[in-house]
Amino acid sequence: MPISVVVSDFIDAMVPDPFLNQNSAINAARKRVPAPYLKYQVTALVCQATGGPCQYIGRTMKNSHAHLNITEAEWDRMVVIFKEVLAKHKVPGSEQQELLEIVGSTNGDIVMSGAAQ
Ligand code: HEM
């Protein structure tokens, strides 16, 4: 299963999600940023993180998410959506684990810190 297919479904599930869009900053950004752009960037990031050969040339996770004020609850919702997409595509357990670890490693840069409030 190509990474791009899983990422594409993941973005398609994230963008219209009612819980995430209760956050007005997320809702505004998804209307402004084209989904195909996000699919391209996230695919390159995951491809690079899993060994290449792609190169991610987008912004850092901190720079691209700071203005979204993402909470721990919104993060948890994202993880639920991600797991649903992995299960739907029957991604093997060991690869699911690897992908969840890659995503998990970005939590500190993506979820807003108390100090930033
Ligand atoms: C609750 C969790 C998340 C939400 C709601 C979210 C939402 C968004 C939004 C709205 C943007 C566009 C921001 C803008 O340009 O104004 C964005 C960009 C991006 N996100 Fe996320 N994101 C989440 C988690 C993640 C995770 C876990 C990853 C990767 C492991 C990721 C990777 C990216 C990348 C690569 C970009 C593009 C950066 C660039 O434009 O250079 N995001 N995200």
PDB file of C-alpha atoms and ligand atoms in Angstrom:
ATOM      1  CA  MET A   1       0.000   0.000   0.000  1.00  0.00           C
ATOM      2  CA  PRO A   2       1.655   3.247  -1.109  1.00  0.00           C
ATOM      3  CA  ILE A   3       2.067   5.887   1.598  1.00  0.00           C
ATOM      4  CA  SER A   4       0.370   8.420  -0.678  1.00  0.00           C
ATOM      5  CA  VAL A   5      -2.900   6.420  -0.711  1.00  0.00           C
ATOM      6  CA  VAL A   6      -3.047   6.171   3.077  1.00  0.00           C
ATOM      7  CA  VAL A   7      -2.120   9.847   3.490  1.00  0.00           C
ATOM      8  CA  SER A   8      -4.709  10.900   0.915  1.00  0.00           C
ATOM      9  CA  ASP A   9      -7.486   9.110   2.825  1.00  0.00           C
ATOM     10  CA  PHE A  10      -6.164  10.510   6.087  1.00  0.00           C
ATOM     11  CA  ILE A  11      -6.341  14.109   4.838  1.00  0.00           C
ATOM     12  CA  ASP A  12      -9.779  13.482   3.304  1.00  0.00           C
ATOM     13  CA  ALA A  13     -10.998  12.314   6.734  1.00  0.00           C
ATOM     14  CA  MET A  14      -9.288  15.130   8.679  1.00  0.00           C
ATOM     15  CA  VAL A  15     -10.352  18.125   6.578  1.00  0.00           C
ATOM     16  CA  PRO A  16     -14.169  17.849   7.046  1.00  0.00           C
ATOM     17  CA  ASP A  17     -14.040  16.477  10.618  1.00  0.00           C
ATOM     18  CA  PRO A  18     -16.647  18.361  12.717  1.00  0.00           C
ATOM     19  CA  PHE A  19     -14.764  17.996  15.995  1.00  0.00           C
ATOM     20  CA  LEU A  20     -11.517  19.427  14.591  1.00  0.00           C
ATOM     21  CA  ASN A  21     -13.383  22.238  12.825  1.00  0.00           C
ATOM     22  CA  GLN A  22     -14.891  23.475  16.081  1.00  0.00           C
ATOM     23  CA  ASN A  23     -11.429  25.033  16.415  1.00  0.00           C
ATOM     24  CA  SER A  24     -11.861  28.197  14.335  1.00  0.00           C
ATOM     25  CA  ALA A  25      -8.161  28.399  13.466  1.00  0.00           C
ATOM     26  CA  ILE A  26      -8.196  24.854  12.054  1.00  0.00           C
ATOM     27  CA  ASN A  27     -11.471  25.557  10.235  1.00  0.00           C
ATOM     28  CA  ALA A  28     -10.054  28.729   8.652  1.00  0.00           C
ATOM     29  CA  ALA A  29      -6.804  27.003   7.626  1.00  0.00           C
ATOM     30  CA  ARG A  30      -8.516  24.058   5.939  1.00  0.00           C
ATOM     31  CA  LYS A  31     -10.562  26.513   3.838  1.00  0.00           C
ATOM     32  CA  ARG A  32      -7.405  28.401   2.868  1.00  0.00           C
ATOM     33  CA  VAL A  33      -4.903  25.555   2.333  1.00  0.00           C
ATOM     34  CA  PRO A  34      -5.666  23.170  -0.567  1.00  0.00           C
ATOM     35  CA  ALA A  35      -6.011  19.496   0.474  1.00  0.00           C
ATOM     36  CA  PRO A  36      -3.769  18.309  -2.414  1.00  0.00           C
ATOM     37  CA  TYR A  37      -0.979  20.523  -1.037  1.00  0.00           C
ATOM     38  CA  LEU A  38      -1.313  18.922   2.407  1.00  0.00           C
ATOM     39  CA  LYS A  39      -1.379  15.445   0.857  1.00  0.00           C
ATOM     40  CA  TYR A  40       1.824  16.188  -1.030  1.00  0.00           C
ATOM     41  CA  GLN A  41       3.658  17.610   1.986  1.00  0.00           C
ATOM     42  CA  VAL A  42       2.552  14.947   4.475  1.00  0.00           C
ATOM     43  CA  THR A  43       3.370  12.137   2.019  1.00  0.00           C
ATOM     44  CA  ALA A  44       6.894  13.516   1.511  1.00  0.00           C
ATOM     45  CA  LEU A  45       7.377  13.880   5.266  1.00  0.00           C
ATOM     46  CA  VAL A  46       6.263  10.311   6.043  1.00  0.00           C
ATOM     47  CA  CYS A  47       8.214   8.889   3.090  1.00  0.00           C
ATOM     48  CA  GLN A  48      11.370  10.607   4.288  1.00  0.00           C
ATOM     49  CA  ALA A  49      10.802   9.540   7.903  1.00  0.00           C
ATOM     50  CA  THR A  50      10.363   5.899   6.855  1.00  0.00           C
ATOM     51  CA  GLY A  51      13.664   5.832   4.974  1.00  0.00           C
ATOM     52  CA  GLY A  52      13.198   7.834   1.764  1.00  0.00           C
ATOM     53  CA  PRO A  53      13.959   8.342  -1.013  1.00  0.00           C
ATOM     54  CA  CYS A  54      11.629  11.377  -0.772  1.00  0.00           C
ATOM     55  CA  GLN A  55      12.833  14.635   0.702  1.00  0.00           C
ATOM     56  CA  TYR A  56      10.542  16.826   2.785  1.00  0.00           C
ATOM     57  CA  ILE A  57      11.070  20.484   1.963  1.00  0.00           C
ATOM     58  CA  GLY A  58       8.056  21.929   3.824  1.00  0.00           C
ATOM     59  CA  ARG A  59       8.035  23.965   7.003  1.00  0.00           C
ATOM     60  CA  THR A  60       8.821  22.577  10.462  1.00  0.00           C
ATOM     61  CA  MET A  61       5.930  21.072  12.418  1.00  0.00           C
ATOM     62  CA  LYS A  62       6.187  23.937  14.908  1.00  0.00           C
ATOM     63  CA  ASN A  63       6.049  26.648  12.250  1.00  0.00           C
ATOM     64  CA  SER A  64       3.197  25.069  10.313  1.00  0.00           C
ATOM     65  CA  HIS A  65       0.936  24.368  13.323  1.00  0.00           C
ATOM     66  CA  ALA A  66       1.645  27.048  15.953  1.00  0.00           C
ATOM     67  CA  HIS A  67      -1.153  29.340  14.727  1.00  0.00           C
ATOM     68  CA  LEU A  68      -3.724  26.511  14.888  1.00  0.00           C
ATOM     69  CA  ASN A  69      -3.808  26.308  18.720  1.00  0.00           C
ATOM     70  CA  ILE A  70      -4.147  22.528  18.571  1.00  0.00           C
ATOM     71  CA  THR A  71      -5.245  21.011  21.893  1.00  0.00           C
ATOM     72  CA  GLU A  72      -4.472  17.566  23.331  1.00  0.00           C
ATOM     73  CA  ALA A  73      -8.143  16.610  22.659  1.00  0.00           C
ATOM     74  CA  GLU A  74      -7.780  17.577  19.001  1.00  0.00           C
ATOM     75  CA  TRP A  75      -4.543  15.606  18.833  1.00  0.00           C
ATOM     76  CA  ASP A  76      -6.368  12.565  20.266  1.00  0.00           C
ATOM     77  CA  ARG A  77      -9.110  12.943  17.651  1.00  0.00           C
ATOM     78  CA  MET A  78      -6.431  13.004  14.912  1.00  0.00           C
ATOM     79  CA  VAL A  79      -4.922   9.767  16.276  1.00  0.00           C
ATOM     80  CA  VAL A  80      -8.375   8.087  16.200  1.00  0.00           C
ATOM     81  CA  ILE A  81      -8.834   9.148  12.557  1.00  0.00           C
ATOM     82  CA  PHE A  82      -5.318   7.974  11.682  1.00  0.00           C
ATOM     83  CA  LYS A  83      -5.886   4.545  13.278  1.00  0.00           C
ATOM     84  CA  GLU A  84      -9.195   4.172  11.403  1.00  0.00           C
ATOM     85  CA  VAL A  85      -7.439   4.852   8.086  1.00  0.00           C
ATOM     86  CA  LEU A  86      -4.608   2.402   8.881  1.00  0.00           C
ATOM     87  CA  ALA A  87      -7.165  -0.286   9.771  1.00  0.00           C
ATOM     88  CA  LYS A  88      -9.238   0.404   6.656  1.00  0.00           C
ATOM     89  CA  HIS A  89      -6.158  -0.169   4.476  1.00  0.00           C
ATOM     90  CA  LYS A  90      -5.136  -3.227   6.506  1.00  0.00           C
ATOM     91  CA  VAL A  91      -1.668  -1.798   7.116  1.00  0.00           C
ATOM     92  CA  PRO A  92       0.303  -4.538   8.940  1.00  0.00           C
ATOM     93  CA  GLY A  93       0.712  -4.152  12.703  1.00  0.00           C
ATOM     94  CA  SER A  94       4.459  -3.495  12.669  1.00  0.00           C
ATOM     95  CA  GLU A  95       4.085  -0.731  10.067  1.00  0.00           C
ATOM     96  CA  GLN A  96       1.145   0.766  11.991  1.00  0.00           C
ATOM     97  CA  GLN A  97       3.390   0.877  15.026  1.00  0.00           C
ATOM     98  CA  GLU A  98       6.178   2.591  13.073  1.00  0.00           C
ATOM     99  CA  LEU A  99       3.791   5.183  11.601  1.00  0.00           C
ATOM    100  CA  LEU A 100       2.165   5.904  14.979  1.00  0.00           C
ATOM    101  CA  GLU A 101       5.616   6.456  16.463  1.00  0.00           C
ATOM    102  CA  ILE A 102       6.569   8.900  13.685  1.00  0.00           C
ATOM    103  CA  VAL A 103       3.321  10.819  14.181  1.00  0.00           C
ATOM    104  CA  GLY A 104       3.665  10.632  17.977  1.00  0.00           C
ATOM    105  CA  SER A 105       7.160  12.128  17.858  1.00  0.00           C
ATOM    106  CA  THR A 106       5.678  15.398  16.530  1.00  0.00           C
ATOM    107  CA  ASN A 107       3.226  15.869  19.428  1.00  0.00           C
ATOM    108  CA  GLY A 108       5.477  18.279  21.344  1.00  0.00           C
ATOM    109  CA  ASP A 109       5.815  20.552  18.300  1.00  0.00           C
ATOM    110  CA  ILE A 110       2.151  20.450  17.239  1.00  0.00           C
ATOM    111  CA  VAL A 111       0.073  20.612  20.434  1.00  0.00           C
ATOM    112  CA  MET A 112       0.075  24.114  21.896  1.00  0.00           C
ATOM    113  CA  SER A 113       1.997  24.518  25.091  1.00  0.00           C
ATOM    114  CA  GLY A 114       0.451  26.148  28.129  1.00  0.00           C
ATOM    115  CA  ALA A 115       3.119  28.872  27.956  1.00  0.00           C
ATOM    116  CA  ALA A 116       1.987  29.952  24.471  1.00  0.00           C
ATOM    117  CA  GLN A 117      -1.516  30.775  25.695  1.00  0.00           C
TER     118      GLN A 117
HETATM  119  C1  HEM B   1      -4.656  17.495  15.283  1.00  0.00           C
HETATM  120  C2  HEM B   1      -3.609  17.334  14.492  1.00  0.00           C
HETATM  121  C3  HEM B   1      -3.338  18.151  13.239  1.00  0.00           C
HETATM  122  C4  HEM B   1      -4.091  19.106  12.632  1.00  0.00           C
HETATM  123  C5  HEM B   1      -5.472  19.633  13.038  1.00  0.00           C
HETATM  124  C6  HEM B   1      -3.337  19.584  11.485  1.00  0.00           C
HETATM  125  C7  HEM B   1      -3.762  20.566  10.602  1.00  0.00           C
HETATM  126  C8  HEM B   1      -2.948  21.174   9.655  1.00  0.00           C
HETATM  127  C9  HEM B   1      -3.294  22.350   8.887  1.00  0.00           C
HETATM  128  C10 HEM B   1      -4.638  23.084   8.972  1.00  0.00           C
HETATM  129  C11 HEM B   1      -2.223  22.670   8.121  1.00  0.00           C
HETATM  130  C12 HEM B   1      -2.091  23.893   7.186  1.00  0.00           C
HETATM  131  C13 HEM B   1      -1.582  25.039   8.036  1.00  0.00           C
HETATM  132  C14 HEM B   1      -1.400  26.339   7.276  1.00  0.00           C
HETATM  133  O1  HEM B   1      -0.680  26.348   6.263  1.00  0.00           O
HETATM  134  O2  HEM B   1      -1.976  27.366   7.715  1.00  0.00           O
HETATM  135  C15 HEM B   1      -1.198  21.657   8.354  1.00  0.00           C
HETATM  136  C16 HEM B   1       0.018  21.595   7.721  1.00  0.00           C
HETATM  137  C17 HEM B   1       0.851  20.503   7.745  1.00  0.00           C
HETATM  138  N1  HEM B   1       0.729  19.429   8.611  1.00  0.00           N
HETATM  139 FE1  HEM B   1      -0.682  19.179  10.024  1.00  0.00          FE
HETATM  140  N2  HEM B   1      -2.159  18.901  11.410  1.00  0.00           N
HETATM  141  C18 HEM B   1      -2.125  18.004  12.457  1.00  0.00           C
HETATM  142  C19 HEM B   1      -1.114  17.104  12.720  1.00  0.00           C
HETATM  143  C20 HEM B   1      -0.088  16.811  11.854  1.00  0.00           C
HETATM  144  C21 HEM B   1       0.829  15.694  11.988  1.00  0.00           C
HETATM  145  C22 HEM B   1       0.781  14.663  13.126  1.00  0.00           C
HETATM  146  C23 HEM B   1       1.689  15.761  10.923  1.00  0.00           C
HETATM  147  C24 HEM B   1       2.835  14.857  10.529  1.00  0.00           C
HETATM  148  C25 HEM B   1       3.362  13.915  11.277  1.00  0.00           C
HETATM  149  C26 HEM B   1       1.321  16.913  10.139  1.00  0.00           C
HETATM  150  C27 HEM B   1       1.967  17.352   8.994  1.00  0.00           C
HETATM  151  C28 HEM B   1       1.730  18.538   8.343  1.00  0.00           C
HETATM  152  C29 HEM B   1       2.539  19.030   7.236  1.00  0.00           C
HETATM  153  C30 HEM B   1       3.738  18.337   6.595  1.00  0.00           C
HETATM  154  C31 HEM B   1       1.996  20.275   6.867  1.00  0.00           C
HETATM  155  C32 HEM B   1       2.478  21.203   5.738  1.00  0.00           C
HETATM  156  C33 HEM B   1       3.627  22.100   6.216  1.00  0.00           C
HETATM  157  C34 HEM B   1       3.960  23.176   5.199  1.00  0.00           C
HETATM  158  O3  HEM B   1       3.021  23.819   4.676  1.00  0.00           O
HETATM  159  O4  HEM B   1       5.141  23.396   4.918  1.00  0.00           O
HETATM  160  N3  HEM B   1       0.241  17.530  10.733  1.00  0.00           N
HETATM  161  N4  HEM B   1      -1.676  20.779   9.299  1.00  0.00           N
END
